[in-house]
Coordinates of C-alpha atoms in Angstrom, one line a residue:
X1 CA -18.1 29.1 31.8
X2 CA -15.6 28.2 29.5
X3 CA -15.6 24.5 28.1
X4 CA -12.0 22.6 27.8
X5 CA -10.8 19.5 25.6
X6 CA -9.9 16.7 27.3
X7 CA -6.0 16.7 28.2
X8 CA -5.1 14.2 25.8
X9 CA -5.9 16.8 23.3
X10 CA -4.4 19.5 24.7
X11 CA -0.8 17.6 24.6
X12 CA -1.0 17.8 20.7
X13 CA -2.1 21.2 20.9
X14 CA 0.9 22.1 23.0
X15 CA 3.5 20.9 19.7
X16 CA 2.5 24.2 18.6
X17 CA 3.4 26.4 21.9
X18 CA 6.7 27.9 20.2
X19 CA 4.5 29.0 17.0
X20 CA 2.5 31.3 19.5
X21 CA 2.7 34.5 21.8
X22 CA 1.2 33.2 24.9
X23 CA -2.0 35.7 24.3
X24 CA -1.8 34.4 20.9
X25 CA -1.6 30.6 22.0
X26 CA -4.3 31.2 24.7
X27 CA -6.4 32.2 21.9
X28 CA -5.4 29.5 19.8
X29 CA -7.0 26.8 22.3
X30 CA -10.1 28.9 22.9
X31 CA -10.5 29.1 19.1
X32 CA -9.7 25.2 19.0
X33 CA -12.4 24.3 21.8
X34 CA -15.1 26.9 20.5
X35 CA -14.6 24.7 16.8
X36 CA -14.8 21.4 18.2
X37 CA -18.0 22.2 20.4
X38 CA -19.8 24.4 17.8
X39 CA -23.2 23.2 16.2
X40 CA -24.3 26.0 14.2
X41 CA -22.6 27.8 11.3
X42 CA -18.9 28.2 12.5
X43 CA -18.1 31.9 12.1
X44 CA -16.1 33.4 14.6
X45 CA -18.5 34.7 16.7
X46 CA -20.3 31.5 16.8
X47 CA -16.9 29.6 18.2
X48 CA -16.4 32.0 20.5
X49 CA -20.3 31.7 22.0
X50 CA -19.5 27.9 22.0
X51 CA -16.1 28.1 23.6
X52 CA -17.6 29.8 26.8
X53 CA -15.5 32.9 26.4
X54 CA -18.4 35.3 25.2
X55 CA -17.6 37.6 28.4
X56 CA -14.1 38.5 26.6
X57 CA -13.9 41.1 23.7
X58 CA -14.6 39.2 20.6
X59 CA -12.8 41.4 18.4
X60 CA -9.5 40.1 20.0
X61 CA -10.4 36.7 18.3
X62 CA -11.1 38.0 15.2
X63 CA -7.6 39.8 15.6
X64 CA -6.3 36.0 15.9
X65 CA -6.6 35.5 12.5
X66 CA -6.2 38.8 10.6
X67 CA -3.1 40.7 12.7
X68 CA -1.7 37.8 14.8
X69 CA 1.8 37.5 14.0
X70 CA 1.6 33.4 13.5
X71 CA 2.2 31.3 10.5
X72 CA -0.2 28.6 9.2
X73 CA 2.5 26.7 7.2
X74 CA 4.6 26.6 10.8
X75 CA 1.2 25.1 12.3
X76 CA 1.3 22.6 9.1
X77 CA 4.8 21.8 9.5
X78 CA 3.6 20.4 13.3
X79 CA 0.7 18.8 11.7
X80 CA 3.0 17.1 10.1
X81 CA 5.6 16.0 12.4
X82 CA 2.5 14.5 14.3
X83 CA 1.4 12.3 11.4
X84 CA 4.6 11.1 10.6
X85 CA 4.9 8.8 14.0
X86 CA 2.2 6.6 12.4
X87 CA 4.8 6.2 9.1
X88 CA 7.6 4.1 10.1
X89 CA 10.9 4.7 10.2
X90 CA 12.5 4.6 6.4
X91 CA 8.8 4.1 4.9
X92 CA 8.4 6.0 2.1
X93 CA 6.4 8.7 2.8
X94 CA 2.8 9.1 0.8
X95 CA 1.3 12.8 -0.5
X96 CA -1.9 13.6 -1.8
X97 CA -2.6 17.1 -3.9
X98 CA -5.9 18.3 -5.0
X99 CA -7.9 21.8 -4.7
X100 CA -11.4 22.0 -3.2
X101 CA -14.3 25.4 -3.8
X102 CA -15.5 26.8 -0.8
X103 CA -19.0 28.3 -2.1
X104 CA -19.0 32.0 -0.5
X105 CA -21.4 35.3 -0.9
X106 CA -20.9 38.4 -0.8
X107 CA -18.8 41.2 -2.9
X108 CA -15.5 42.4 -0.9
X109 CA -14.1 39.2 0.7
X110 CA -10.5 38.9 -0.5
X111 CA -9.5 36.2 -3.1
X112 CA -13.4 35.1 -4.0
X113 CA -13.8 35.1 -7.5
X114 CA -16.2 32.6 -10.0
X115 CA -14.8 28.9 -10.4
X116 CA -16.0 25.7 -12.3
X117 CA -18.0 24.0 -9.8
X118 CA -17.8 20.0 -10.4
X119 CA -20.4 19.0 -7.9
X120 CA -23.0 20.9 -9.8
X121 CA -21.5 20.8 -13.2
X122 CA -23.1 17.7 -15.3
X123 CA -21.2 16.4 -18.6
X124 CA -23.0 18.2 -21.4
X125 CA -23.6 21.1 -18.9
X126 CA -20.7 23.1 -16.6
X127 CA -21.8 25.3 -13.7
X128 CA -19.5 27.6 -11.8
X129 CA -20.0 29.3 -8.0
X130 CA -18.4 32.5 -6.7
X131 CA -16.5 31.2 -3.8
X132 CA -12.7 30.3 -3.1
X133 CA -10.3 27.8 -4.8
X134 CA -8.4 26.1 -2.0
X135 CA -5.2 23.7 -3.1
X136 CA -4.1 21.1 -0.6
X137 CA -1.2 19.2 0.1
X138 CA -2.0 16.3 2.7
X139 CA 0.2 13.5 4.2
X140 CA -1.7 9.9 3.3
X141 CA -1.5 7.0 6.2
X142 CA -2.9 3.6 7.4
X143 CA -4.0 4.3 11.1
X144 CA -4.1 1.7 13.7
X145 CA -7.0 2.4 14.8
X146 CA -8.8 2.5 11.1
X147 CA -7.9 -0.8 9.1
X148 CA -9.8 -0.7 5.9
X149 CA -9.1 2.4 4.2
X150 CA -5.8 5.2 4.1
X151 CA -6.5 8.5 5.9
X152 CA -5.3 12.3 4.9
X153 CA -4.4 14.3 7.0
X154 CA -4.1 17.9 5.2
X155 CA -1.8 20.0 6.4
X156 CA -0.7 22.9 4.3
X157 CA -3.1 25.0 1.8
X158 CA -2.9 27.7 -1.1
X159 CA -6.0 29.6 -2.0
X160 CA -5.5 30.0 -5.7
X161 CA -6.7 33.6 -7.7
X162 CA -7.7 33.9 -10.7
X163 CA -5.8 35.9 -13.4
X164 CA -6.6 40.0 -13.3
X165 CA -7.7 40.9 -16.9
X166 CA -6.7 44.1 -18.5
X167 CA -8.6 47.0 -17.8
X168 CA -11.3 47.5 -20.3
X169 CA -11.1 51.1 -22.2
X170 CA -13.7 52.8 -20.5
X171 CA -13.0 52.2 -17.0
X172 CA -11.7 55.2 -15.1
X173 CA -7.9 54.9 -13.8
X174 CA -8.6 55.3 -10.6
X175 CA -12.0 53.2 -10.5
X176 CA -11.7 50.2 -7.5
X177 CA -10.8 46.8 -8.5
X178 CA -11.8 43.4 -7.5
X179 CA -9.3 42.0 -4.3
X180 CA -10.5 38.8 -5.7
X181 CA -7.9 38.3 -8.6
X182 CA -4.3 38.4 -9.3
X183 CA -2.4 41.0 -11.3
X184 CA -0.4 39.0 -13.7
X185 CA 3.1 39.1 -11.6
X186 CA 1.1 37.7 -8.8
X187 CA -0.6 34.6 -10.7
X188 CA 0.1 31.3 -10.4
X189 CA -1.6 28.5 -11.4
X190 CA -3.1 25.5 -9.2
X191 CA -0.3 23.4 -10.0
X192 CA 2.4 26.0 -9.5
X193 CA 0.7 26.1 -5.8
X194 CA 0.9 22.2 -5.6
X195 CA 5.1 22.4 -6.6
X196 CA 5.7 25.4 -4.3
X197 CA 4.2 23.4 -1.1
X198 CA 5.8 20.2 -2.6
X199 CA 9.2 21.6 -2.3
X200 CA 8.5 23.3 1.3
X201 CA 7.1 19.5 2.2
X202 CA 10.0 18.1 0.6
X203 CA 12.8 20.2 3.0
X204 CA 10.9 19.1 5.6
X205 CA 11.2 15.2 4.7
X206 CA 14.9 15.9 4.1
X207 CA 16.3 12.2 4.2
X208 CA 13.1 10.4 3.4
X209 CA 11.7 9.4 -0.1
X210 CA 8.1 10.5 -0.5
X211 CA 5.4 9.9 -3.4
X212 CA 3.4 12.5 -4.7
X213 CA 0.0 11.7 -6.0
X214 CA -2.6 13.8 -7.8
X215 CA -5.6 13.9 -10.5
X216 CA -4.9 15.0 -14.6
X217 CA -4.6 18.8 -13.5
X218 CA -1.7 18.0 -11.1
X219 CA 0.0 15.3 -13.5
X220 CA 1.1 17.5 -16.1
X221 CA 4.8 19.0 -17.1
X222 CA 4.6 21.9 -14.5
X223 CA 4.5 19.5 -11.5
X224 CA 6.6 16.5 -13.3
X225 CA 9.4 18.6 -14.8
X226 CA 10.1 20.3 -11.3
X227 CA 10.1 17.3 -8.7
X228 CA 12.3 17.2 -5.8
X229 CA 15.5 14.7 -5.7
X230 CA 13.4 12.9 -3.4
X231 CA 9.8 12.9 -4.4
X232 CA 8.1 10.5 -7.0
X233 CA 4.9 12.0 -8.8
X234 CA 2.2 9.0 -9.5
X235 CA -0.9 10.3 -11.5
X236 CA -3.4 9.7 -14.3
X237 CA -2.2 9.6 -18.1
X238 CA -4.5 10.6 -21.0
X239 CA -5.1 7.9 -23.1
X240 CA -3.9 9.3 -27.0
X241 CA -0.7 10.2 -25.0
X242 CA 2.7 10.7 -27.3
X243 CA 5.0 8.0 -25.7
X244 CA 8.3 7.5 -27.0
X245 CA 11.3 4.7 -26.3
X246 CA 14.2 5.6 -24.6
X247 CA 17.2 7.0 -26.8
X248 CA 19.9 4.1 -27.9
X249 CA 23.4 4.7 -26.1
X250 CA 25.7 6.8 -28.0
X251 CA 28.8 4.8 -30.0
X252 CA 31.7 6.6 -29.3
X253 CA 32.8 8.4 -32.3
X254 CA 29.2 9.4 -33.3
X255 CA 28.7 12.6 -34.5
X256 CA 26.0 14.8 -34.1
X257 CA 23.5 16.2 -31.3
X258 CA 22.8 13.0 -28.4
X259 CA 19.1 12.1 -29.3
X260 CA 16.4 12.9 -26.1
X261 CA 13.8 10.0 -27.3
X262 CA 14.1 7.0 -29.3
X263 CA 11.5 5.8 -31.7
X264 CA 7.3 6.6 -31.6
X265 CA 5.6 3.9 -29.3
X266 CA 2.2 2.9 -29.5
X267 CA -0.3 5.2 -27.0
X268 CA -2.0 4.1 -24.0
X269 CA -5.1 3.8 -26.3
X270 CA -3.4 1.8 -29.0
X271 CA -1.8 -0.4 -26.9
X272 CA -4.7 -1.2 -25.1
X273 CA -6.5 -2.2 -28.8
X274 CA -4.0 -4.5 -29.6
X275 CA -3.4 -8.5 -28.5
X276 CA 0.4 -7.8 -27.8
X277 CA 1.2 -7.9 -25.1
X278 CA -1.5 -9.7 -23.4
X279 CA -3.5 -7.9 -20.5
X280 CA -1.8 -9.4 -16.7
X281 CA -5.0 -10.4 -14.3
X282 CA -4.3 -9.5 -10.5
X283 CA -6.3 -8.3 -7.7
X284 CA -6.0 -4.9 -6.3
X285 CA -7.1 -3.7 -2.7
X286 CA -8.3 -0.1 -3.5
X287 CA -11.6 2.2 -2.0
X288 CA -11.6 -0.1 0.9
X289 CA -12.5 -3.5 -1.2
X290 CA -10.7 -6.4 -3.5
X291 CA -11.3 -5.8 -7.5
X292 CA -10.1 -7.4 -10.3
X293 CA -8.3 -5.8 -13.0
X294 CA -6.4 -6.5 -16.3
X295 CA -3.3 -4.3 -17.0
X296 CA -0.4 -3.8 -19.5
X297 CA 3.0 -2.4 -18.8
X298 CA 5.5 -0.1 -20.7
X299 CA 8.6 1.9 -19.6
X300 CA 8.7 4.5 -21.6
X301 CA 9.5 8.8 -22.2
X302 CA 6.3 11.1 -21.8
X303 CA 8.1 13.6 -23.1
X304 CA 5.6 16.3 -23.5
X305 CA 4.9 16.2 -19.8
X306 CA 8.0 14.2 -17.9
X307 CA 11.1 15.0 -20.1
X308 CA 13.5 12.9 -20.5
X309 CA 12.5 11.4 -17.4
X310 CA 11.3 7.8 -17.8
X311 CA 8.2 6.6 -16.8
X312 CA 6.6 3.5 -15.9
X313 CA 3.4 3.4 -18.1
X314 CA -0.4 1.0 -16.4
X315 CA -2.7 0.4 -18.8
X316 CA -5.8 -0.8 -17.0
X317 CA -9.3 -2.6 -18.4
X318 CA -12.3 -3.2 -16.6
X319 CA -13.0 -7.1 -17.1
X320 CA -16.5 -6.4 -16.8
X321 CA -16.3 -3.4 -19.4
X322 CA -18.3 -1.3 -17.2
X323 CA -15.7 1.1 -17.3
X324 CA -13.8 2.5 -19.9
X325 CA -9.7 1.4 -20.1
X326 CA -7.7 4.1 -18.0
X327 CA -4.0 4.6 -17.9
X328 CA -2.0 5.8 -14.8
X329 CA 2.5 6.4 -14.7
X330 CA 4.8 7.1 -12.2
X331 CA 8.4 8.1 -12.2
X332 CA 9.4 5.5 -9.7
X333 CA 10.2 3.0 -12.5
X334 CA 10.8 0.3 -10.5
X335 CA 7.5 0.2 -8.8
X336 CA 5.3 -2.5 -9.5
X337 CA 2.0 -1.9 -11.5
X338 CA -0.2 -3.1 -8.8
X339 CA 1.4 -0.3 -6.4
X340 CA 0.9 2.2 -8.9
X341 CA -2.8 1.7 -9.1
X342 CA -3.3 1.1 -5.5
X343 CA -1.3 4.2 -4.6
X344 CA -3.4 6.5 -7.4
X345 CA -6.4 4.8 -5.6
X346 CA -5.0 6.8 -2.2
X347 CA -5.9 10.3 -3.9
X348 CA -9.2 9.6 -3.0
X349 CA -9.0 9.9 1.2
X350 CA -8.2 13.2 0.1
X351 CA -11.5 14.1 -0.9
X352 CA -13.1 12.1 2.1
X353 CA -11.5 14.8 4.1
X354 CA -12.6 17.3 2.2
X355 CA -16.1 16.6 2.7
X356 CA -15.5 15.8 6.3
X357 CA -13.9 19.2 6.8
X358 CA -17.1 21.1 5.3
X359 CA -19.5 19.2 6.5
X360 CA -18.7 18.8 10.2
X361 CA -16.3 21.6 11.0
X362 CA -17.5 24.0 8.7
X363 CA -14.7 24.8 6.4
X364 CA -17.0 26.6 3.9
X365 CA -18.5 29.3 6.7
X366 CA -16.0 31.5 7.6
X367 CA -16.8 34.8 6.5
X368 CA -13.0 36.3 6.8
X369 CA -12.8 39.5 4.6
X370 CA -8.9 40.9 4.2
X371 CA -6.4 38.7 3.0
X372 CA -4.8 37.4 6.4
X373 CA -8.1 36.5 7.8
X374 CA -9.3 35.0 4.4
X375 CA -5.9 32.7 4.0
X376 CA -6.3 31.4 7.8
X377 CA -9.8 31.1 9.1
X378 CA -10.9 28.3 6.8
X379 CA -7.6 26.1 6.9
X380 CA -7.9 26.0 10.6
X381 CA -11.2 24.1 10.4
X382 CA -9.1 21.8 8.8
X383 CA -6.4 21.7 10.9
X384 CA -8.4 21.2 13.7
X385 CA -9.8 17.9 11.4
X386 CA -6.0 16.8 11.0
X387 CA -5.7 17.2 14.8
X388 CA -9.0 15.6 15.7
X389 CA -8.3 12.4 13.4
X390 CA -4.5 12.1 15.4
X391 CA -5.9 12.3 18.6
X392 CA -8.1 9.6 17.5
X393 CA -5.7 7.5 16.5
X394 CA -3.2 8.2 19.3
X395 CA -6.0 7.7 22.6
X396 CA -9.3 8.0 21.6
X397 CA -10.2 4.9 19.8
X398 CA -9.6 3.3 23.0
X399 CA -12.1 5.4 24.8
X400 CA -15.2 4.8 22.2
X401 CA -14.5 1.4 21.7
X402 CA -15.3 1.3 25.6
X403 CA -18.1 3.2 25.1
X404 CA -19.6 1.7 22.3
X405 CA -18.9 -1.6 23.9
X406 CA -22.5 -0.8 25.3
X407 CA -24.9 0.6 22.5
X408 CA -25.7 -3.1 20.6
X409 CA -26.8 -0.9 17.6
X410 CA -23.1 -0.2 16.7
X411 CA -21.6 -4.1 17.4
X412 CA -22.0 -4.5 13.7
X413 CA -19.8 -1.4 12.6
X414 CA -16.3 -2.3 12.1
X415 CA -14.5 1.8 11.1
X416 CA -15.5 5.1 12.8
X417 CA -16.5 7.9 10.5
X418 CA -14.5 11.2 11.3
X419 CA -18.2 11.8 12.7
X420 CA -17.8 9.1 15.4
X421 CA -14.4 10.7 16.0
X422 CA -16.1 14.0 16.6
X423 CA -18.3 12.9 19.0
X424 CA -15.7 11.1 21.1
X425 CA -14.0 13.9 21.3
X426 CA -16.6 16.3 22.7
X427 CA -18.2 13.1 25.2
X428 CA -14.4 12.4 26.7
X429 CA -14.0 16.5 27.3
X430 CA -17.5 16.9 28.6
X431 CA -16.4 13.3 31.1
X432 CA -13.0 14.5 31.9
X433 CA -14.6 18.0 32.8
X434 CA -17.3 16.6 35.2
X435 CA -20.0 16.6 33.0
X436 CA -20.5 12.7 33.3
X437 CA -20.5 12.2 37.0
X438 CA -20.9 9.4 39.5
X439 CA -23.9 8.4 40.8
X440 CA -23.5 9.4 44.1
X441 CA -23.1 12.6 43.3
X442 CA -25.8 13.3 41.2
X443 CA -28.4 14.9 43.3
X444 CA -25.6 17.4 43.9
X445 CA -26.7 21.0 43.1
X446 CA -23.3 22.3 41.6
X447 CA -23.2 18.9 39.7
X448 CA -26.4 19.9 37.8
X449 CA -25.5 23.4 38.1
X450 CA -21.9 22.5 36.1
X451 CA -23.7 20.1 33.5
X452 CA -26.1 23.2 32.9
X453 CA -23.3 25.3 31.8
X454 CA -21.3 23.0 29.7
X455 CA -24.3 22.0 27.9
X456 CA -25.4 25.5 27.3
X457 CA -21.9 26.2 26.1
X458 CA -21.2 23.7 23.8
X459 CA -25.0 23.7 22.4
X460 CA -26.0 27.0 22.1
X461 CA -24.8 27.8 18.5
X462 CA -27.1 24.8 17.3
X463 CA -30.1 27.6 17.0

């Protein structure tokens, strides 16, 4: 019997009807449901045991994702439609960038190649695991329903390959290569990704101002030298960084080339060091709590990365010298330096969903081999997160705040975990489908008979 999502679901599912064939769209909600309700490892054939259609071919799912004619950056561009009715109208619209590694075995899946691994590397010590190299570009919001921390929701994705060397001399002509690296018209790097999604993002925000934020690897002269008109990069500085004033206005009559950059400024680092000017105290509200901070200002040129582009330069200390000084910029110069750190302090939801996405839905188990199946299967687990946190936000908070209303245990906890999302999700499909009856009716054979098989549907991956 083939388990269903409760209807408020199903309405966001249907913003993406004109993406699909109907077979193709049918498929797309089985594969949905089957996610949702899996325990075990989330291959396909797993989510098609748990979605209750293990009667039907299973090669026509697997045909979902490596022949279906359907485009995930169409499905992203939905995605995103649905998370900008929570931004309101005018707001300035927030993006996140970063890459994640999906560990993976085995020799001839497409794209899977060795990367440096930072969750096992150590600072005197890298490691690096054979796997995939996702980049992401998410959408970053405040959520009624969740009050004390921002929430991505990704929504378009770039699996990144490393460069194909040259063949050595004593390999044979027509000897196989690996599928898992680029030839050298084919490479790009992981910030090249982040710009090409960026300006695809930015079409899509035509009329709105949105701010682009990202870690040291996506804050460099290949993201900050090709912005869109309407996109503001906000990132991390290093801290011997060459900053320079801006050039003096040209006297008319002056001869000679118009300078780019004025005189040599004083680096993050320097400045920092010295008395002048004197560090600005002011709380910040960032990772969900009040801290204070001391910080220094500068507008100034980065020219090495920005250009001629000015940039608004935040020095920050640690009062408590626990940490070392930092330094972030953004292009917006007229932002404020407390927005600027608070808005770099966003980046971070991005990796919340990251683990979210691999540890509850699975995005690391896909075992797609060819390159259609490879650049879909694992980004729908997280579409499927981006669509699970909406929902959430749109009707189901209401529903597990009734719920939980009951269970004493949970009076004390104030946010819902994507987790607690989850599990709302599956408990109001399982009630709207008749698996939570009324009393009187449950003696009823075909009551016990119905819970029987959506229990067994939804539970028998977990082995």
């Amino acid at each position: 019997m083939a388990v269903t999502l409760v209807s408020s679901f199903q309405d966001l599912l249907l913003s993406a009807t004109p993406l699909f064939t109907q077979p193709s769209f049918a498929n797309f909600t089985t594969v949905v449901a089957g996610w949702v309700f899996c325990l075990g490892r989330h291959t396909v054939t797993n989510i098609v045991v748990a979605s209750g259609e293990d009667h039907r071919r299973y090669t026509c799912f697997h045909r979902f994702f490596n022949r279906a004619r359907w485009c995930l950056d169409e499905l992203g561009h939905v995605v995103l439609g649905l998370a900008l009715s929570f931004v309101p109208e005018g707001a300035t619209v927030q993006l996140a960038v970063d890459d994640t590694l999906c560990r993976k075995t085995g020799r001839h899946i497409w794209g899977a190649a060795m990367h440096h691994d930072q969750l096992r590397s150590t600072a005197s010590r890298p490691a690096f695991s054979f796997g995939h190299s996702w980049v992401v570009l998410s959408i970053v919001i405040m959520l009624p329903s969740i009050t004390d921390r921002p929430v991505s929701i990704p929504f378009m994705f770039r699996l990144y390959r490393k460069k194909r060397k040259k063949r050595p001399p004593g390999r044979p002509k027509g000897e196989r290569k690996s599928t898992g690296l680029a030839t050298e018209r084919e490479y790009r790097t992981r910030p090249e990704l982040a710009v090409e999604m960026l300006e695809i993002a930015a079409e899509w925000l035509a009329g709105r101002r949105a701010r682009i934020v990202g870690d040291s690897e996506y804050s460099g002269q290949s993201i900050s030298r090709h912005l869109p008109e309407n996109v503001d990069l906000f990132g991390r500085m290093p801290m011997d960084a060459a900053l320079y004033a801006e050039p003096e206005v040209r006297q008319p009559g002056q001869n000679g080339r118009p300078r780019r950059r004025g005189i040599r400024l004083p680096n993050p680092q320097e400045m920092a060091d010295t008395r002048t000017p004197r560090w600005r105290r002011e709380r910040v509200a960032i990772y969900g709590r009040s801290v204070l901070v001391w910080f220094k200002t500068v507008r100034a040129l980065w020219y090495n990365s920005a250009g001629t582009r000015p940039v608004l330069v935040v020095v920050v200390r640690d009062p408590s010298r626990k940490r070392r000084d930092d330094c972030f910029f953004t292009t917006d110069t007229e932002c404020e330096a407390i927005e600027v750190i608070e808005t770099y302090a966003k980046r971070w939801s991005l990796e919340v969903a990251f683990r979210d996405a691999k540890q509850s839905l699975g995005f690391e188990e896909p075992q797609g081999r060819n390159r259609l199946a490879v650049s879909r299967t694992a980004p729908c687990a997280v579409v499927i997160y981006s669509l699970t946190v909406l929902w959430f936000a749109k009707s189901g908070h209401a529903l597990r705040r009734k719920w939980f209303e009951k269970r004493p245990w949970y009076r004390g906890k104030k946010t819902s975990s994507f987790a607690d999302m989850l599990a709302t999700l599956r408990q109001a499909s399982w009630a709207e489908a008749g698996f939570f009856d009324p009393p009187q009716e449950a003696g009823s054979k075909k009551v016990a008979e119905k819970r029987i098989l959506h229990m067994f549907a939804s539970l028998s991956t977990a082995s």
